[in-house]
mmCIF file with all atom_site columns, C-alpha atoms in Angstrom:
data_model
loop_
_atom_site.group_PDB
_atom_site.id
_atom_site.type_symbol
_atom_site.label_atom_id
_atom_site.label_alt_id
_atom_site.label_comp_id
_atom_site.label_asym_id
_atom_site.label_entity_id
_atom_site.label_seq_id
_atom_site.pdbx_PDB_ins_code
_atom_site.Cartn_x
_atom_site.Cartn_y
_atom_site.Cartn_z
_atom_site.occupancy
_atom_site.B_iso_or_equiv
_atom_site.pdbx_formal_charge
_atom_site.auth_seq_id
_atom_site.auth_comp_id
_atom_site.auth_asym_id
_atom_site.auth_atom_id
_atom_site.pdbx_PDB_model_num
ATOM 1   C CA . MET A 1 1   ? 169.380 74.426 122.003 1.00 0.00 ? 1   MET A CA 1
ATOM 2   C CA . GLN A 1 2   ? 170.942 71.796 124.266 1.00 0.00 ? 2   GLN A CA 1
ATOM 3   C CA . ASP A 1 3   ? 171.674 68.250 123.100 1.00 0.00 ? 3   ASP A CA 1
ATOM 4   C CA . GLN A 1 4   ? 169.318 65.620 124.455 1.00 0.00 ? 4   GLN A CA 1
ATOM 5   C CA . PHE A 1 5   ? 170.889 62.799 126.446 1.00 0.00 ? 5   PHE A CA 1
ATOM 6   C CA . ILE A 1 6   ? 168.812 59.747 125.660 1.00 0.00 ? 6   ILE A CA 1
ATOM 7   C CA . GLY A 1 7   ? 169.576 56.058 125.970 1.00 0.00 ? 7   GLY A CA 1
ATOM 8   C CA . GLY A 1 8   ? 173.200 56.532 126.980 1.00 0.00 ? 8   GLY A CA 1
ATOM 9   C CA . SER A 1 9   ? 174.236 58.717 124.021 1.00 0.00 ? 9   SER A CA 1
ATOM 10  C CA . PHE A 1 10  ? 173.494 62.184 122.731 1.00 0.00 ? 10  PHE A CA 1
ATOM 11  C CA . GLY A 1 11  ? 170.533 62.480 120.399 1.00 0.00 ? 11  GLY A CA 1
ATOM 12  C CA . ARG A 1 12  ? 169.880 58.745 120.124 1.00 0.00 ? 12  ARG A CA 1
ATOM 13  C CA . PRO A 1 13  ? 166.478 57.541 121.332 1.00 0.00 ? 13  PRO A CA 1
ATOM 14  C CA . LYS A 1 14  ? 166.174 54.211 123.092 1.00 0.00 ? 14  LYS A CA 1
ATOM 15  C CA . ILE A 1 15  ? 165.224 51.059 121.201 1.00 0.00 ? 15  ILE A CA 1
ATOM 16  C CA . ARG A 1 16  ? 161.665 50.370 122.321 1.00 0.00 ? 16  ARG A CA 1
ATOM 17  C CA . CYS A 1 17  ? 161.018 46.624 122.656 1.00 0.00 ? 17  CYS A CA 1
ATOM 18  C CA . LEU A 1 18  ? 158.047 44.261 122.978 1.00 0.00 ? 18  LEU A CA 1
ATOM 19  C CA . ILE A 1 19  ? 158.820 40.803 124.433 1.00 0.00 ? 19  ILE A CA 1
ATOM 20  C CA . VAL A 1 20  ? 156.574 37.908 123.357 1.00 0.00 ? 20  VAL A CA 1
ATOM 21  C CA . ASP A 1 21  ? 156.900 34.535 125.101 1.00 0.00 ? 21  ASP A CA 1
ATOM 22  C CA . GLY A 1 22  ? 154.435 32.057 126.536 1.00 0.00 ? 22  GLY A CA 1
ATOM 23  C CA . HIS A 1 23  ? 156.272 31.795 129.855 1.00 0.00 ? 23  HIS A CA 1
ATOM 24  C CA . ALA A 1 24  ? 156.010 34.666 132.329 1.00 0.00 ? 24  ALA A CA 1
ATOM 25  C CA . LEU A 1 25  ? 159.308 33.818 134.025 1.00 0.00 ? 25  LEU A CA 1
ATOM 26  C CA . VAL A 1 26  ? 161.133 33.936 130.688 1.00 0.00 ? 26  VAL A CA 1
ATOM 27  C CA . ARG A 1 27  ? 159.582 37.306 129.831 1.00 0.00 ? 27  ARG A CA 1
ATOM 28  C CA . HIS A 1 28  ? 160.381 38.812 133.218 1.00 0.00 ? 28  HIS A CA 1
ATOM 29  C CA . GLY A 1 29  ? 163.958 37.497 133.129 1.00 0.00 ? 29  GLY A CA 1
ATOM 30  C CA . MET A 1 30  ? 164.516 38.876 129.652 1.00 0.00 ? 30  MET A CA 1
ATOM 31  C CA . ARG A 1 31  ? 163.064 42.224 130.682 1.00 0.00 ? 31  ARG A CA 1
ATOM 32  C CA . ARG A 1 32  ? 165.460 42.505 133.617 1.00 0.00 ? 32  ARG A CA 1
ATOM 33  C CA . LEU A 1 33  ? 168.451 41.706 131.408 1.00 0.00 ? 33  LEU A CA 1
ATOM 34  C CA . LEU A 1 34  ? 167.478 44.115 128.637 1.00 0.00 ? 34  LEU A CA 1
ATOM 35  C CA . GLU A 1 35  ? 166.616 46.986 130.960 1.00 0.00 ? 35  GLU A CA 1
ATOM 36  C CA . ASP A 1 36  ? 170.231 46.936 132.165 1.00 0.00 ? 36  ASP A CA 1
ATOM 37  C CA . GLU A 1 37  ? 171.152 48.255 128.714 1.00 0.00 ? 37  GLU A CA 1
ATOM 38  C CA . PRO A 1 38  ? 171.143 52.091 128.551 1.00 0.00 ? 38  PRO A CA 1
ATOM 39  C CA . ASP A 1 39  ? 169.789 52.207 124.996 1.00 0.00 ? 39  ASP A CA 1
ATOM 40  C CA . ILE A 1 40  ? 166.929 49.681 125.369 1.00 0.00 ? 40  ILE A CA 1
ATOM 41  C CA . GLU A 1 41  ? 163.465 50.154 126.871 1.00 0.00 ? 41  GLU A CA 1
ATOM 42  C CA . VAL A 1 42  ? 160.997 47.270 127.274 1.00 0.00 ? 42  VAL A CA 1
ATOM 43  C CA . VAL A 1 43  ? 157.594 48.884 126.686 1.00 0.00 ? 43  VAL A CA 1
ATOM 44  C CA . GLU A 1 44  ? 155.422 45.783 127.127 1.00 0.00 ? 44  GLU A CA 1
ATOM 45  C CA . GLU A 1 45  ? 155.235 41.988 127.389 1.00 0.00 ? 45  GLU A CA 1
ATOM 46  C CA . ALA A 1 46  ? 152.835 39.546 125.743 1.00 0.00 ? 46  ALA A CA 1
ATOM 47  C CA . GLY A 1 47  ? 152.128 35.857 126.390 1.00 0.00 ? 47  GLY A CA 1
ATOM 48  C CA . SER A 1 48  ? 150.428 34.937 123.107 1.00 0.00 ? 48  SER A CA 1
ATOM 49  C CA . THR A 1 49  ? 150.355 35.917 119.446 1.00 0.00 ? 49  THR A CA 1
ATOM 50  C CA . ASP A 1 50  ? 146.939 37.576 119.727 1.00 0.00 ? 50  ASP A CA 1
ATOM 51  C CA . ASP A 1 51  ? 148.030 39.520 122.799 1.00 0.00 ? 51  ASP A CA 1
ATOM 52  C CA . ALA A 1 52  ? 151.234 40.538 121.008 1.00 0.00 ? 52  ALA A CA 1
ATOM 53  C CA . LEU A 1 53  ? 149.402 41.889 117.965 1.00 0.00 ? 53  LEU A CA 1
ATOM 54  C CA . GLN A 1 54  ? 147.085 43.980 120.141 1.00 0.00 ? 54  GLN A CA 1
ATOM 55  C CA . LYS A 1 55  ? 149.960 45.467 122.115 1.00 0.00 ? 55  LYS A CA 1
ATOM 56  C CA . LEU A 1 56  ? 151.965 45.936 118.943 1.00 0.00 ? 56  LEU A CA 1
ATOM 57  C CA . GLY A 1 57  ? 149.340 48.252 117.511 1.00 0.00 ? 57  GLY A CA 1
ATOM 58  C CA . LEU A 1 58  ? 149.107 50.150 120.792 1.00 0.00 ? 58  LEU A CA 1
ATOM 59  C CA . HIS A 1 59  ? 152.820 50.692 121.463 1.00 0.00 ? 59  HIS A CA 1
ATOM 60  C CA . GLN A 1 60  ? 154.372 50.607 117.954 1.00 0.00 ? 60  GLN A CA 1
ATOM 61  C CA . PRO A 1 61  ? 157.747 49.325 119.278 1.00 0.00 ? 61  PRO A CA 1
ATOM 62  C CA . ASP A 1 62  ? 161.000 49.475 117.330 1.00 0.00 ? 62  ASP A CA 1
ATOM 63  C CA . VAL A 1 63  ? 161.767 45.782 117.911 1.00 0.00 ? 63  VAL A CA 1
ATOM 64  C CA . MET A 1 64  ? 159.604 42.788 118.769 1.00 0.00 ? 64  MET A CA 1
ATOM 65  C CA . LEU A 1 65  ? 161.275 39.696 120.255 1.00 0.00 ? 65  LEU A CA 1
ATOM 66  C CA . MET A 1 66  ? 159.087 36.643 119.686 1.00 0.00 ? 66  MET A CA 1
ATOM 67  C CA . ASP A 1 67  ? 159.397 32.977 120.647 1.00 0.00 ? 67  ASP A CA 1
ATOM 68  C CA . THR A 1 68  ? 158.973 30.665 117.644 1.00 0.00 ? 68  THR A CA 1
ATOM 69  C CA . GLY A 1 69  ? 157.363 28.042 119.884 1.00 0.00 ? 69  GLY A CA 1
ATOM 70  C CA . LEU A 1 70  ? 154.085 29.906 120.388 1.00 0.00 ? 70  LEU A CA 1
ATOM 71  C CA . PRO A 1 71  ? 151.025 28.040 119.061 1.00 0.00 ? 71  PRO A CA 1
ATOM 72  C CA . GLY A 1 72  ? 148.796 29.471 116.381 1.00 0.00 ? 72  GLY A CA 1
ATOM 73  C CA . LEU A 1 73  ? 150.070 31.375 113.366 1.00 0.00 ? 73  LEU A CA 1
ATOM 74  C CA . SER A 1 74  ? 153.132 30.445 111.326 1.00 0.00 ? 74  SER A CA 1
ATOM 75  C CA . SER A 1 75  ? 156.187 32.697 111.393 1.00 0.00 ? 75  SER A CA 1
ATOM 76  C CA . THR A 1 76  ? 155.412 34.026 107.906 1.00 0.00 ? 76  THR A CA 1
ATOM 77  C CA . ASP A 1 77  ? 151.832 34.874 108.936 1.00 0.00 ? 77  ASP A CA 1
ATOM 78  C CA . VAL A 1 78  ? 153.139 36.655 112.038 1.00 0.00 ? 78  VAL A CA 1
ATOM 79  C CA . ILE A 1 79  ? 155.575 38.692 109.948 1.00 0.00 ? 79  ILE A CA 1
ATOM 80  C CA . ARG A 1 80  ? 152.802 39.712 107.564 1.00 0.00 ? 80  ARG A CA 1
ATOM 81  C CA . LEU A 1 81  ? 150.540 40.821 110.430 1.00 0.00 ? 81  LEU A CA 1
ATOM 82  C CA . VAL A 1 82  ? 153.362 42.696 112.164 1.00 0.00 ? 82  VAL A CA 1
ATOM 83  C CA . GLN A 1 83  ? 154.234 44.535 108.970 1.00 0.00 ? 83  GLN A CA 1
ATOM 84  C CA . HIS A 1 84  ? 150.591 45.545 108.595 1.00 0.00 ? 84  HIS A CA 1
ATOM 85  C CA . ALA A 1 85  ? 150.017 46.604 112.212 1.00 0.00 ? 85  ALA A CA 1
ATOM 86  C CA . SER A 1 86  ? 153.345 48.367 112.779 1.00 0.00 ? 86  SER A CA 1
ATOM 87  C CA . PRO A 1 87  ? 155.469 48.685 109.616 1.00 0.00 ? 87  PRO A CA 1
ATOM 88  C CA . GLN A 1 88  ? 158.464 50.194 111.406 1.00 0.00 ? 88  GLN A CA 1
ATOM 89  C CA . THR A 1 89  ? 158.729 47.318 113.913 1.00 0.00 ? 89  THR A CA 1
ATOM 90  C CA . LYS A 1 90  ? 161.660 44.950 113.345 1.00 0.00 ? 90  LYS A CA 1
ATOM 91  C CA . LEU A 1 91  ? 160.838 41.333 114.206 1.00 0.00 ? 91  LEU A CA 1
ATOM 92  C CA . ILE A 1 92  ? 163.442 39.054 115.798 1.00 0.00 ? 92  ILE A CA 1
ATOM 93  C CA . PHE A 1 93  ? 162.546 35.423 116.440 1.00 0.00 ? 93  PHE A CA 1
ATOM 94  C CA . LEU A 1 94  ? 163.867 33.558 119.481 1.00 0.00 ? 94  LEU A CA 1
ATOM 95  C CA . THR A 1 95  ? 164.292 29.848 118.822 1.00 0.00 ? 95  THR A CA 1
ATOM 96  C CA . GLY A 1 96  ? 165.406 26.851 120.812 1.00 0.00 ? 96  GLY A CA 1
ATOM 97  C CA . HIS A 1 97  ? 165.754 24.374 117.970 1.00 0.00 ? 97  HIS A CA 1
ATOM 98  C CA . GLY A 1 98  ? 167.304 26.260 115.061 1.00 0.00 ? 98  GLY A CA 1
ATOM 99  C CA . ASP A 1 99  ? 164.988 24.870 112.372 1.00 0.00 ? 99  ASP A CA 1
ATOM 100 C CA . ASN A 1 100 ? 166.586 25.749 109.037 1.00 0.00 ? 100 ASN A CA 1
ATOM 101 C CA . GLN A 1 101 ? 163.443 25.770 106.903 1.00 0.00 ? 101 GLN A CA 1
ATOM 102 C CA . SER A 1 102 ? 161.602 27.988 109.366 1.00 0.00 ? 102 SER A CA 1
ATOM 103 C CA . ALA A 1 103 ? 164.547 30.381 109.523 1.00 0.00 ? 103 ALA A CA 1
ATOM 104 C CA . LEU A 1 104 ? 164.845 30.587 105.743 1.00 0.00 ? 104 LEU A CA 1
ATOM 105 C CA . GLN A 1 105 ? 161.123 31.200 105.339 1.00 0.00 ? 105 GLN A CA 1
ATOM 106 C CA . GLY A 1 106 ? 161.191 33.833 108.059 1.00 0.00 ? 106 GLY A CA 1
ATOM 107 C CA . LEU A 1 107 ? 164.161 35.659 106.555 1.00 0.00 ? 107 LEU A CA 1
ATOM 108 C CA . GLN A 1 108 ? 162.506 35.538 103.150 1.00 0.00 ? 108 GLN A CA 1
ATOM 109 C CA . ALA A 1 109 ? 159.308 37.015 104.589 1.00 0.00 ? 109 ALA A CA 1
ATOM 110 C CA . GLY A 1 110 ? 161.119 39.884 106.297 1.00 0.00 ? 110 GLY A CA 1
ATOM 111 C CA . ALA A 1 111 ? 162.289 38.806 109.765 1.00 0.00 ? 111 ALA A CA 1
ATOM 112 C CA . MET A 1 112 ? 165.327 40.785 110.898 1.00 0.00 ? 112 MET A CA 1
ATOM 113 C CA . GLY A 1 113 ? 166.885 38.034 112.948 1.00 0.00 ? 113 GLY A CA 1
ATOM 114 C CA . TYR A 1 114 ? 166.916 34.560 114.448 1.00 0.00 ? 114 TYR A CA 1
ATOM 115 C CA . VAL A 1 115 ? 168.510 34.337 117.885 1.00 0.00 ? 115 VAL A CA 1
ATOM 116 C CA . HIS A 1 116 ? 169.042 30.991 119.582 1.00 0.00 ? 116 HIS A CA 1
ATOM 117 C CA . LYS A 1 117 ? 167.906 30.864 123.199 1.00 0.00 ? 117 LYS A CA 1
ATOM 118 C CA . ASP A 1 118 ? 171.309 29.554 124.272 1.00 0.00 ? 118 ASP A CA 1
ATOM 119 C CA . THR A 1 119 ? 172.995 32.768 123.154 1.00 0.00 ? 119 THR A CA 1
ATOM 120 C CA . GLU A 1 120 ? 174.586 35.272 125.528 1.00 0.00 ? 120 GLU A CA 1
ATOM 121 C CA . THR A 1 121 ? 172.692 38.458 126.361 1.00 0.00 ? 121 THR A CA 1
ATOM 122 C CA . VAL A 1 122 ? 175.326 40.528 124.579 1.00 0.00 ? 122 VAL A CA 1
ATOM 123 C CA . ASN A 1 123 ? 174.452 38.800 121.292 1.00 0.00 ? 123 ASN A CA 1
ATOM 124 C CA . LEU A 1 124 ? 170.732 39.347 121.752 1.00 0.00 ? 124 LEU A CA 1
ATOM 125 C CA . VAL A 1 125 ? 171.396 43.030 122.388 1.00 0.00 ? 125 VAL A CA 1
ATOM 126 C CA . GLN A 1 126 ? 173.613 43.177 119.305 1.00 0.00 ? 126 GLN A CA 1
ATOM 127 C CA . ALA A 1 127 ? 170.830 41.585 117.239 1.00 0.00 ? 127 ALA A CA 1
ATOM 128 C CA . MET A 1 128 ? 168.439 44.302 118.395 1.00 0.00 ? 128 MET A CA 1
ATOM 129 C CA . ARG A 1 129 ? 170.893 47.071 117.583 1.00 0.00 ? 129 ARG A CA 1
ATOM 130 C CA . ASP A 1 130 ? 171.594 45.533 114.177 1.00 0.00 ? 130 ASP A CA 1
ATOM 131 C CA . ALA A 1 131 ? 167.876 45.196 113.444 1.00 0.00 ? 131 ALA A CA 1
ATOM 132 C CA . GLN A 1 132 ? 167.332 48.845 114.306 1.00 0.00 ? 132 GLN A CA 1
ATOM 133 C CA . ARG A 1 133 ? 169.962 49.719 111.677 1.00 0.00 ? 133 ARG A CA 1
ATOM 134 C CA . GLY A 1 134 ? 168.411 47.396 109.100 1.00 0.00 ? 134 GLY A CA 1
ATOM 135 C CA . ILE A 1 135 ? 170.995 44.607 109.427 1.00 0.00 ? 135 ILE A CA 1
ATOM 136 C CA . ARG A 1 136 ? 169.963 40.986 109.833 1.00 0.00 ? 136 ARG A CA 1
ATOM 137 C CA . TYR A 1 137 ? 171.409 38.863 112.623 1.00 0.00 ? 137 TYR A CA 1
ATOM 138 C CA . VAL A 1 138 ? 171.478 35.054 112.676 1.00 0.00 ? 138 VAL A CA 1
ATOM 139 C CA . SER A 1 139 ? 172.875 33.174 115.687 1.00 0.00 ? 139 SER A CA 1
ATOM 140 C CA . PRO A 1 140 ? 175.657 30.683 114.880 1.00 0.00 ? 140 PRO A CA 1
ATOM 141 C CA . GLN A 1 141 ? 173.496 27.798 116.142 1.00 0.00 ? 141 GLN A CA 1
ATOM 142 C CA . VAL A 1 142 ? 170.797 28.700 113.600 1.00 0.00 ? 142 VAL A CA 1
ATOM 143 C CA . LEU A 1 143 ? 173.338 29.493 110.892 1.00 0.00 ? 143 LEU A CA 1
ATOM 144 C CA . GLN A 1 144 ? 174.852 26.019 111.189 1.00 0.00 ? 144 GLN A CA 1
ATOM 145 C CA . LYS A 1 145 ? 171.448 24.495 110.429 1.00 0.00 ? 145 LYS A CA 1
ATOM 146 C CA . VAL A 1 146 ? 170.788 26.899 107.543 1.00 0.00 ? 146 VAL A CA 1
ATOM 147 C CA . ARG A 1 147 ? 174.092 26.108 105.871 1.00 0.00 ? 147 ARG A CA 1
ATOM 148 C CA . LYS A 1 148 ? 173.062 22.461 105.515 1.00 0.00 ? 148 LYS A CA 1
ATOM 149 C CA . ASP A 1 149 ? 170.618 23.587 102.824 1.00 0.00 ? 149 ASP A CA 1
ATOM 150 C CA . VAL A 1 150 ? 173.288 25.299 100.736 1.00 0.00 ? 150 VAL A CA 1
ATOM 151 C CA . PRO A 1 151 ? 174.487 22.226 98.758  1.00 0.00 ? 151 PRO A CA 1
ATOM 152 C CA . SER A 1 152 ? 170.986 22.009 97.243  1.00 0.00 ? 152 SER A CA 1
ATOM 153 C CA . ILE A 1 153 ? 171.462 25.463 95.712  1.00 0.00 ? 153 ILE A CA 1
ATOM 154 C CA . ALA A 1 154 ? 173.006 25.823 92.257  1.00 0.00 ? 154 ALA A CA 1
ATOM 155 C CA . GLY A 1 155 ? 172.306 22.172 91.492  1.00 0.00 ? 155 GLY A CA 1
ATOM 156 C CA . GLY A 1 156 ? 174.467 20.858 94.323  1.00 0.00 ? 156 GLY A CA 1
ATOM 157 C CA . LYS A 1 157 ? 177.680 22.318 92.900  1.00 0.00 ? 157 LYS A CA 1
ATOM 158 C CA . ALA A 1 158 ? 180.551 22.591 95.351  1.00 0.00 ? 158 ALA A CA 1
ATOM 159 C CA . SER A 1 159 ? 181.921 25.776 93.804  1.00 0.00 ? 159 SER A CA 1
ATOM 160 C CA . SER A 1 160 ? 180.149 29.048 93.166  1.00 0.00 ? 160 SER A CA 1
ATOM 161 C CA . PRO A 1 161 ? 180.469 31.453 90.224  1.00 0.00 ? 161 PRO A CA 1
ATOM 162 C CA . THR A 1 162 ? 182.518 34.582 90.848  1.00 0.00 ? 162 THR A CA 1
ATOM 163 C CA . LEU A 1 163 ? 180.431 37.709 91.331  1.00 0.00 ? 163 LEU A CA 1
ATOM 164 C CA . THR A 1 164 ? 181.417 41.209 90.316  1.00 0.00 ? 164 THR A CA 1
ATOM 165 C CA . PRO A 1 165 ? 181.636 43.865 93.080  1.00 0.00 ? 165 PRO A CA 1
ATOM 166 C CA . ARG A 1 166 ? 178.330 45.335 91.881  1.00 0.00 ? 166 ARG A CA 1
ATOM 167 C CA . GLU A 1 167 ? 176.647 41.925 91.943  1.00 0.00 ? 167 GLU A CA 1
ATOM 168 C CA . GLU A 1 168 ? 177.872 41.357 95.504  1.00 0.00 ? 168 GLU A CA 1
ATOM 169 C CA . GLU A 1 169 ? 176.445 44.743 96.532  1.00 0.00 ? 169 GLU A CA 1
ATOM 170 C CA . ILE A 1 170 ? 173.063 43.817 95.086  1.00 0.00 ? 170 ILE A CA 1
ATOM 171 C CA . VAL A 1 171 ? 173.055 40.354 96.682  1.00 0.00 ? 171 VAL A CA 1
ATOM 172 C CA . LYS A 1 172 ? 173.880 41.927 100.061 1.00 0.00 ? 172 LYS A CA 1
ATOM 173 C CA . LEU A 1 173 ? 171.116 44.534 99.858  1.00 0.00 ? 173 LEU A CA 1
ATOM 174 C CA . LEU A 1 174 ? 168.464 42.082 98.670  1.00 0.00 ? 174 LEU A CA 1
ATOM 175 C CA . ALA A 1 175 ? 169.467 39.472 101.272 1.00 0.00 ? 175 ALA A CA 1
ATOM 176 C CA . GLU A 1 176 ? 169.235 42.125 104.001 1.00 0.00 ? 176 GLU A CA 1
ATOM 177 C CA . GLY A 1 177 ? 165.602 42.671 103.040 1.00 0.00 ? 177 GLY A CA 1
ATOM 178 C CA . HIS A 1 178 ? 165.778 45.771 100.857 1.00 0.00 ? 178 HIS A CA 1
ATOM 179 C CA . SER A 1 179 ? 163.442 45.935 97.869  1.00 0.00 ? 179 SER A CA 1
ATOM 180 C CA . VAL A 1 180 ? 164.675 46.417 94.305  1.00 0.00 ? 180 VAL A CA 1
ATOM 181 C CA . LYS A 1 181 ? 163.603 50.073 94.450  1.00 0.00 ? 181 LYS A CA 1
ATOM 182 C CA . GLU A 1 182 ? 165.338 50.664 97.804  1.00 0.00 ? 182 GLU A CA 1
ATOM 183 C CA . SER A 1 183 ? 168.500 48.934 96.559  1.00 0.00 ? 183 SER A CA 1
ATOM 184 C CA . ALA A 1 184 ? 168.512 51.108 93.448  1.00 0.00 ? 184 ALA A CA 1
ATOM 185 C CA . GLN A 1 185 ? 168.227 54.278 95.532  1.00 0.00 ? 185 GLN A CA 1
ATOM 186 C CA . MET A 1 186 ? 171.045 53.182 97.837  1.00 0.00 ? 186 MET A CA 1
ATOM 187 C CA . LEU A 1 187 ? 173.318 52.361 94.881  1.00 0.00 ? 187 LEU A CA 1
ATOM 188 C CA . GLY A 1 188 ? 172.360 55.434 92.858  1.00 0.00 ? 188 GLY A CA 1
ATOM 189 C CA . VAL A 1 189 ? 171.121 53.454 89.856  1.00 0.00 ? 189 VAL A CA 1
ATOM 190 C CA . SER A 1 190 ? 167.743 52.776 88.287  1.00 0.00 ? 190 SER A CA 1
ATOM 191 C CA . ALA A 1 191 ? 165.380 50.063 89.516  1.00 0.00 ? 191 ALA A CA 1
ATOM 192 C CA . LYS A 1 192 ? 165.560 48.506 86.040  1.00 0.00 ? 192 LYS A CA 1
ATOM 193 C CA . THR A 1 193 ? 169.323 48.137 86.421  1.00 0.00 ? 193 THR A CA 1
ATOM 194 C CA . VAL A 1 194 ? 168.979 46.361 89.759  1.00 0.00 ? 194 VAL A CA 1
ATOM 195 C CA . GLU A 1 195 ? 166.208 44.156 88.382  1.00 0.00 ? 195 GLU A CA 1
ATOM 196 C CA . ALA A 1 196 ? 168.433 43.175 85.459  1.00 0.00 ? 196 ALA A CA 1
ATOM 197 C CA . HIS A 1 197 ? 171.325 42.359 87.796  1.00 0.00 ? 197 HIS A CA 1
ATOM 198 C CA . LYS A 1 198 ? 168.982 40.324 89.999  1.00 0.00 ? 198 LYS A CA 1
ATOM 199 C CA . PHE A 1 199 ? 167.745 38.300 87.020  1.00 0.00 ? 199 PHE A CA 1
ATOM 200 C CA . ASN A 1 200 ? 171.302 37.625 85.831  1.00 0.00 ? 200 ASN A CA 1
ATOM 201 C CA . LEU A 1 201 ? 172.411 36.723 89.362  1.00 0.00 ? 201 LEU A CA 1
ATOM 202 C CA . MET A 1 202 ? 169.694 34.156 89.877  1.00 0.00 ? 202 MET A CA 1
ATOM 203 C CA . ARG A 1 203 ? 170.417 32.610 86.504  1.00 0.00 ? 203 ARG A CA 1
ATOM 204 C CA . LYS A 1 204 ? 174.180 32.574 87.157  1.00 0.00 ? 204 LYS A CA 1
ATOM 205 C CA . LEU A 1 205 ? 173.775 31.001 90.603  1.00 0.00 ? 205 LEU A CA 1
ATOM 206 C CA . GLY A 1 206 ? 171.016 28.613 89.598  1.00 0.00 ? 206 GLY A CA 1
ATOM 207 C CA . ILE A 1 207 ? 168.627 29.837 92.289  1.00 0.00 ? 207 ILE A CA 1
ATOM 208 C CA . HIS A 1 208 ? 164.939 30.543 91.989  1.00 0.00 ? 208 HIS A CA 1
ATOM 209 C CA . ASN A 1 209 ? 163.680 32.515 94.978  1.00 0.00 ? 209 ASN A CA 1
ATOM 210 C CA . LYS A 1 210 ? 164.684 34.969 97.671  1.00 0.00 ? 210 LYS A CA 1
ATOM 211 C CA . ALA A 1 211 ? 165.087 32.316 100.358 1.00 0.00 ? 211 ALA A CA 1
ATOM 212 C CA . GLN A 1 212 ? 167.822 30.679 98.286  1.00 0.00 ? 212 GLN A CA 1
ATOM 213 C CA . LEU A 1 213 ? 169.393 34.083 97.677  1.00 0.00 ? 213 LEU A CA 1
ATOM 214 C CA . VAL A 1 214 ? 169.512 34.683 101.438 1.00 0.00 ? 214 VAL A CA 1
ATOM 215 C CA . THR A 1 215 ? 171.071 31.255 101.961 1.00 0.00 ? 215 THR A CA 1
ATOM 216 C CA . TYR A 1 216 ? 173.699 31.965 99.320  1.00 0.00 ? 216 TYR A CA 1
ATOM 217 C CA . ALA A 1 217 ? 174.534 35.317 100.923 1.00 0.00 ? 217 ALA A CA 1
ATOM 218 C CA . ILE A 1 218 ? 174.925 33.635 104.323 1.00 0.00 ? 218 ILE A CA 1
ATOM 219 C CA . GLN A 1 219 ? 177.087 30.831 102.940 1.00 0.00 ? 219 GLN A CA 1
ATOM 220 C CA . MET A 1 220 ? 179.359 33.221 101.028 1.00 0.00 ? 220 MET A CA 1
ATOM 221 C CA . ARG A 1 221 ? 179.540 35.592 104.033 1.00 0.00 ? 221 ARG A CA 1
ATOM 222 C CA . ILE A 1 222 ? 178.188 38.479 101.978 1.00 0.00 ? 222 ILE A CA 1
ATOM 223 C CA . VAL A 1 223 ? 175.764 39.458 104.738 1.00 0.00 ? 223 VAL A CA 1
ATOM 224 C CA . LYS A 1 224 ? 176.940 40.384 108.230 1.00 0.00 ? 224 LYS A CA 1
ATOM 225 C CA . LEU A 1 225 ? 176.752 37.545 110.722 1.00 0.00 ? 225 LEU A CA 1
ATOM 226 C CA . PRO A 1 226 ? 177.783 37.247 114.370 1.00 0.00 ? 226 PRO A CA 1
ATOM 227 C CA . THR A 1 227 ? 181.139 35.670 115.145 1.00 0.00 ? 227 THR A CA 1
ATOM 228 C CA . GLY A 1 228 ? 180.386 34.688 118.751 1.00 0.00 ? 228 GLY A CA 1
ATOM 229 C CA . THR A 1 229 ? 177.991 32.176 120.238 1.00 0.00 ? 229 THR A CA 1
#
C-alpha cells in the first residue's frame, strides 16, 4: 500500500478550518493567507455566531477561528456550544484588545488559544498547529494583559512555593485543558492520585479555581507559550 501525500507531509491530513468574523474582507484575507499553507484547508466562513454554529455542525472542522468582537453570546457560551456541536473542534479566539478577564475565562472554559489580531501569520498558523496537538497558544500581547492578574493569586505574594517535578507535570496538563482522568492516564497513575495532587497544589499556591491555575502556569512558564510577536 502506498503512503498518502496529504497536506505537505506523508500520512498527515490537513487541518480543516472554519473562519468566523463579522467582516467579509477580513474573512477573505485570512482565507487567502491560510490557504497558502500546505497543511491547512479553509472549509467554510461565517459572519455571525449563529451562522458559525450551523456551519460547525455541518463541516465538523478541526479548528475554528473566531473573532471575540462578535455580538451575542459570551465566549464561555460559545465554547460550550462548540463543544456540544463538534467536540473535536479546537476553538481559537482572535482578539484586538487582549482583555485579560475574557482570556482567562475562555481558557478556563476550554479555548485552545487567544491570538491577537496584530500577530504575524506565522504565529496564527503555529497556534492552529499547536491546537491540533492539544497545546494552548496565547499571543504575547494577550499574555502581557493576563500576567497583570497574577499578583492577586496566592494572596499577592511576590514569591511562589517550589513545586515537585510531579506537581509541575500535573499543573501543565490541567492548565492545557486535560481532565483529571486524562491527566492520570497520561502520567500512568490513578485519577485519585491526580485529584490529591490537585487539591494539595491549590492549597499550596493559595488558588481556588482553574482560571487561577492557568494564570499561574502561564506566569511560571509551565505551559508552552509563543516567544515571538
